[in-house]
mmCIF file of C-alpha atoms in Angstrom:
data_model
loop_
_atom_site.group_PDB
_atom_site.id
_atom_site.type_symbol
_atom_site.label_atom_id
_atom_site.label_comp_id
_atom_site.label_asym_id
_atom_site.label_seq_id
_atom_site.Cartn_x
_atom_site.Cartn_y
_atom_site.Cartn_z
ATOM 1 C CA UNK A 155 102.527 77.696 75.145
ATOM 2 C CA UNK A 156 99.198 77.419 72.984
ATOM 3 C CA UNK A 157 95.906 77.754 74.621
ATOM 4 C CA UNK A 158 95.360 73.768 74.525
ATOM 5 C CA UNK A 159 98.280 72.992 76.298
ATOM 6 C CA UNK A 160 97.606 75.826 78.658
ATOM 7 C CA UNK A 161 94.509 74.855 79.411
ATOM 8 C CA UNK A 162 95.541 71.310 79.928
ATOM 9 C CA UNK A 163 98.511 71.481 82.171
ATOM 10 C CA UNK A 164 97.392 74.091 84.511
ATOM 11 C CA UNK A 165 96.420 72.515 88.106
ATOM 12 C CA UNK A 166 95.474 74.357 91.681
ATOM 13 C CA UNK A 167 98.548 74.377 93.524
ATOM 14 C CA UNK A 168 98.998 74.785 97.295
ATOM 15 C CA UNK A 169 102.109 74.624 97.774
ATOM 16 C CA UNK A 170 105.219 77.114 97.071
ATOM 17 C CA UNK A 171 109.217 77.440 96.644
ATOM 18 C CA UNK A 172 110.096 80.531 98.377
ATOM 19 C CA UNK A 173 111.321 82.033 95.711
ATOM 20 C CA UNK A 174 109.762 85.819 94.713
ATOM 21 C CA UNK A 175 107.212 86.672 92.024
ATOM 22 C CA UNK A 176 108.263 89.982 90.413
ATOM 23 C CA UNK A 177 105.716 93.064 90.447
ATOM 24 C CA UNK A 178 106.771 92.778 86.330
ATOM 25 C CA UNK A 179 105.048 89.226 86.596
ATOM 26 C CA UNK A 180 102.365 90.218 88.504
ATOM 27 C CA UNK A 181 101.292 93.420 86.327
ATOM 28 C CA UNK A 182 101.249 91.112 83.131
ATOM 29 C CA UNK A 183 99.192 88.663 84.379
ATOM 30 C CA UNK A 184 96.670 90.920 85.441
ATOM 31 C CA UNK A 185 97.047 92.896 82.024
ATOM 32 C CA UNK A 186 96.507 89.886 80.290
ATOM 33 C CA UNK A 187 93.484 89.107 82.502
ATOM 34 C CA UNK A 188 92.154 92.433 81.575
ATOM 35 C CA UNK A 189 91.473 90.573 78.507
ATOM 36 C CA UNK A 190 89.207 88.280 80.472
ATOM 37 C CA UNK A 191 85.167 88.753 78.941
ATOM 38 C CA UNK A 192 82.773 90.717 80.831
ATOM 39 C CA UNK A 193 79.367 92.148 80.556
ATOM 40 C CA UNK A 194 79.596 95.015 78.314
ATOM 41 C CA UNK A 195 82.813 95.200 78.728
ATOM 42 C CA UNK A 196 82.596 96.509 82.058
ATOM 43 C CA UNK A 197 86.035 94.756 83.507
ATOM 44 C CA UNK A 198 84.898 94.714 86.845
ATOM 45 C CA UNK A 199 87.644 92.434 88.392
ATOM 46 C CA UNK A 200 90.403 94.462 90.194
ATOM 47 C CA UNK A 201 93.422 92.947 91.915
ATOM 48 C CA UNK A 202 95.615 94.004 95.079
ATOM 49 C CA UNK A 203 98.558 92.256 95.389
ATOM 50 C CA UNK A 204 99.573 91.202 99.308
ATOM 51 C CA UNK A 205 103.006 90.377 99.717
ATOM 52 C CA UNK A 206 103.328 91.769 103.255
ATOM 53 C CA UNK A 207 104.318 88.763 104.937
ATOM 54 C CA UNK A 208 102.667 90.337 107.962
ATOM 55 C CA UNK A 209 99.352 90.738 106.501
ATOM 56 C CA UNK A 210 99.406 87.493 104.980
ATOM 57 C CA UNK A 211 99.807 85.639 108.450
ATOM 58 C CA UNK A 212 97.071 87.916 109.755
ATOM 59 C CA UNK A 213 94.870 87.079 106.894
ATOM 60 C CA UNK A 214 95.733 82.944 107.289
ATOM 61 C CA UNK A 215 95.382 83.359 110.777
ATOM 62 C CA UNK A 216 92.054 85.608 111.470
ATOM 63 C CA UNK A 217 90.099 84.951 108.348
ATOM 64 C CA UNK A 218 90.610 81.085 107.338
ATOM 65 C CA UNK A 219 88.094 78.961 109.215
ATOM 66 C CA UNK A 220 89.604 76.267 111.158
ATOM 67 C CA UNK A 221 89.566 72.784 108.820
ATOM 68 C CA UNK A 222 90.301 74.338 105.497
ATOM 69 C CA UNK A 223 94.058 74.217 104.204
ATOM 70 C CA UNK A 224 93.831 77.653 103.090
ATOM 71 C CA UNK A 225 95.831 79.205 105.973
ATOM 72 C CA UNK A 226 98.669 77.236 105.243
ATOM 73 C CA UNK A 227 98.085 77.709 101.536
ATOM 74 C CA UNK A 228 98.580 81.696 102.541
ATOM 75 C CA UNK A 229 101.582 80.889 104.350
ATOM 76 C CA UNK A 230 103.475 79.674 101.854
ATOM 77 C CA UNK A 231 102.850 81.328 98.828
ATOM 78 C CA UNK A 232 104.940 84.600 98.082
ATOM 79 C CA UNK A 233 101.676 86.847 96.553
ATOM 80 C CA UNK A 234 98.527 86.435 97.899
ATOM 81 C CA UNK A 235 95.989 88.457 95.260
ATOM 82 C CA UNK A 236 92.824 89.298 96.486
ATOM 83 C CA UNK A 237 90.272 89.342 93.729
ATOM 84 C CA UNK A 238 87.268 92.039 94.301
ATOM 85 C CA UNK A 239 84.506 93.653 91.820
ATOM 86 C CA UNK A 240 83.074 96.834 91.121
ATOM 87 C CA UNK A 241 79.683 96.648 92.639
ATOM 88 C CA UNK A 242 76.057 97.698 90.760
ATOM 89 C CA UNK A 243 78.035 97.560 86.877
ATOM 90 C CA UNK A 244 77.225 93.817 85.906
ATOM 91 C CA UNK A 245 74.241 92.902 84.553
ATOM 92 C CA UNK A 246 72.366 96.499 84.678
ATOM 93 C CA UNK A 247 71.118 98.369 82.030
ATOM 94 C CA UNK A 248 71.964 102.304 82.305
ATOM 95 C CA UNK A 249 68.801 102.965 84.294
ATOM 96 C CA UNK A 250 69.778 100.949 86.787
ATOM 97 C CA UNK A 251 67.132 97.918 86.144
ATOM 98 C CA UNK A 252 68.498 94.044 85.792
ATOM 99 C CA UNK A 253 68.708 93.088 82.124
ATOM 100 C CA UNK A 254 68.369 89.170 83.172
ATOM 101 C CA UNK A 255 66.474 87.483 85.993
ATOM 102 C CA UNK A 256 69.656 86.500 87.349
ATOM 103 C CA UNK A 257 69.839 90.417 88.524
ATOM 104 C CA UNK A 258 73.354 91.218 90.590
ATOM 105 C CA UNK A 259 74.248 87.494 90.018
ATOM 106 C CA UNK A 260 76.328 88.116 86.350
ATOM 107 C CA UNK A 261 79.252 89.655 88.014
ATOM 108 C CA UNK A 262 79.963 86.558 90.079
ATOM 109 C CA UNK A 263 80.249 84.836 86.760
ATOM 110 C CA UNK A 264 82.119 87.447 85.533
ATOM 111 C CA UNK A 265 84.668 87.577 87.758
ATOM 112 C CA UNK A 266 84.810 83.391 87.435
ATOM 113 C CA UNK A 267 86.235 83.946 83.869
ATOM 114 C CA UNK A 268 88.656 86.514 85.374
ATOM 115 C CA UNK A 269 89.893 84.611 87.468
ATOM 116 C CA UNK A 270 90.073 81.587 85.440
ATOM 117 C CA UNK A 271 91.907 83.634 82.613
ATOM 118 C CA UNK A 272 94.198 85.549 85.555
ATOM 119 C CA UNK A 273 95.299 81.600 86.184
ATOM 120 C CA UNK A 274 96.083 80.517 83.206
ATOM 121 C CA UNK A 275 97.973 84.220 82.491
ATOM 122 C CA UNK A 276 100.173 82.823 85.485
ATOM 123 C CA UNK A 277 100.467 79.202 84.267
ATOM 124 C CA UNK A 278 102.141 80.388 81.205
ATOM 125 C CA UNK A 279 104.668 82.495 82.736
ATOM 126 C CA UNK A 280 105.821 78.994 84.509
ATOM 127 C CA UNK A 281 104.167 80.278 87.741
ATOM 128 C CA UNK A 282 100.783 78.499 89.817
ATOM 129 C CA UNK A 283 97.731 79.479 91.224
ATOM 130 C CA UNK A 284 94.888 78.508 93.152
ATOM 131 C CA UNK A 285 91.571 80.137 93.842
ATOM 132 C CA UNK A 286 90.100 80.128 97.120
ATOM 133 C CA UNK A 287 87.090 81.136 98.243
ATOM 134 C CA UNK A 288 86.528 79.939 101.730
ATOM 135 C CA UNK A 289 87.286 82.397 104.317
ATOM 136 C CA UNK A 290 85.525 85.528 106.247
ATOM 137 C CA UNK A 291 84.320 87.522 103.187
ATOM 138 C CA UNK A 292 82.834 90.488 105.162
ATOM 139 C CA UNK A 293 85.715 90.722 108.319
ATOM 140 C CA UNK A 294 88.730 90.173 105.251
ATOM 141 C CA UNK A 295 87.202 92.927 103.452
ATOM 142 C CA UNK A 296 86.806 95.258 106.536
ATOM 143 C CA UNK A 297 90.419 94.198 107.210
ATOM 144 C CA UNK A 298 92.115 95.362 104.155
ATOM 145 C CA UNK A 299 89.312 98.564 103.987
ATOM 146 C CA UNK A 300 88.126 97.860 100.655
ATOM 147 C CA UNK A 301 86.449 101.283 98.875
ATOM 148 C CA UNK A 302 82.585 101.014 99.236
ATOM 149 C CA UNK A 303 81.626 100.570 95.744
ATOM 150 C CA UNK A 304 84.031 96.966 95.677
ATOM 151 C CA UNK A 305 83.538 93.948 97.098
ATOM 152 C CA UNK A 306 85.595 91.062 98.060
ATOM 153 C CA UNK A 307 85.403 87.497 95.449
ATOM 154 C CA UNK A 308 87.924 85.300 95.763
ATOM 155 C CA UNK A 309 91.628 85.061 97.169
ATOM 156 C CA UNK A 310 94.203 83.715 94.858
ATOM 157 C CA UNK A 311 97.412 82.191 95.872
ATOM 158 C CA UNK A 312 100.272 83.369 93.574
ATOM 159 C CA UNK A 313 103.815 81.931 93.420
ATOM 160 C CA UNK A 314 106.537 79.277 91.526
ATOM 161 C CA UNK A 315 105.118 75.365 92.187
ATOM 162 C CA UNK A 316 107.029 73.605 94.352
ATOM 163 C CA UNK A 317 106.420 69.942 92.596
ATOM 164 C CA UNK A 318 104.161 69.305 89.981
ATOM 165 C CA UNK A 319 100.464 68.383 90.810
ATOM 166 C CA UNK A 320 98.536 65.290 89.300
ATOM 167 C CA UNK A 321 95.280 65.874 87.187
ATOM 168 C CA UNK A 322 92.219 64.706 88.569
ATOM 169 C CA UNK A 323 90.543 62.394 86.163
ATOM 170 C CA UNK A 324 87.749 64.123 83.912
ATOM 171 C CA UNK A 325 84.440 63.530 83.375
ATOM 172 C CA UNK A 326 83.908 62.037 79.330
ATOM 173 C CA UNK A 327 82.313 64.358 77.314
ATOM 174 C CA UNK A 328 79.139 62.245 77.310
ATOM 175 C CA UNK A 329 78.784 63.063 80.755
ATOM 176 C CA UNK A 330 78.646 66.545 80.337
ATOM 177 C CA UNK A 331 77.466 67.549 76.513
ATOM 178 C CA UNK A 332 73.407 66.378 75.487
ATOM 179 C CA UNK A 333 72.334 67.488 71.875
ATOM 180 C CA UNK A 334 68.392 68.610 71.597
#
């Protein structure tokens, strides 16, 4: 698939067939994420794969507020990939001073291209995605006992569509590019 029609086609799913992702599917999306940008080149993103269906109904049921769809999102989908950063690498300069006034903010935006790239990785291989981000940050992280120096970003549900999902319609270009 080129990068146009990648980038075109690919839509949030939240909902899955039951059928399996392989760990061989899984490794080469996040080795082509790898590829994502990053300050430096510091690659900061890091993955862990949860396909303990245990721990996945623990995680819909104890860490997704009541409201959201992201519990059953969890549910169904065969991977859940929890997306987490190497703290106090993005945006520093060796001695340990912010090289923008955004300070700690750059790996957030870091990890955002990850991400992005880690989903379009997976739309390629004929598989879906969608990134969430609402749920108990701190109690999730305690939960699956992150290392100290990582934190938790974003959850991403992992598995084959089940239907195909309708693109919302776009903003024109003249509502989002001004010349100066």
């Amino acid at each position: 698939m080129d990068a146009q029609t990648c980038i075109l086609t690919r839509r949030s799913h939240r909902k899955f067939t039951g059928e399996a992702v392989s760990r061989q599917e899984i490794e080469k999306i996040v080795s082509l994420a790898s590829y994502a940008p990053s300050w430096k080149n510091t690659q900061i993103s890091r993955y862990t794969a949860i396909e303990d269906e245990g721990v996945k109904r623990t995680i819909s049921e104890r860490f997704c507020p009541p409201g959201t769809n992201n519990a059953a999102i969890i549910s169904s989908c065969p991977v859940l990939i929890a997306q987490t950063f190497m703290k106090n690498r993005c945006g520093y300069e060796r001695g340990g001073s912010f090289t923008t006034d955004r300070g700690e903010g750059w790996q957030y935006y870091d990890c955002g291209i990850a991400a992005q790239t880690f989903c379009l990785a997976a739309h390629d291989l004929g598989l879906a995605t969608v990134i969430m981000g609402v749920f108990d940050r701190k109690g999730l992280q305690a939960y699956l006992d992150l290392p100290e120096d990582q934190e938790l970003m974003a959850l991403i549900a992992l598995g084959h569509p089940a239907g195909e999902a309708a693109a919302p319609k776009r903003k024109e270009v003249s509502d989002l590019l001004s010349y100066r």
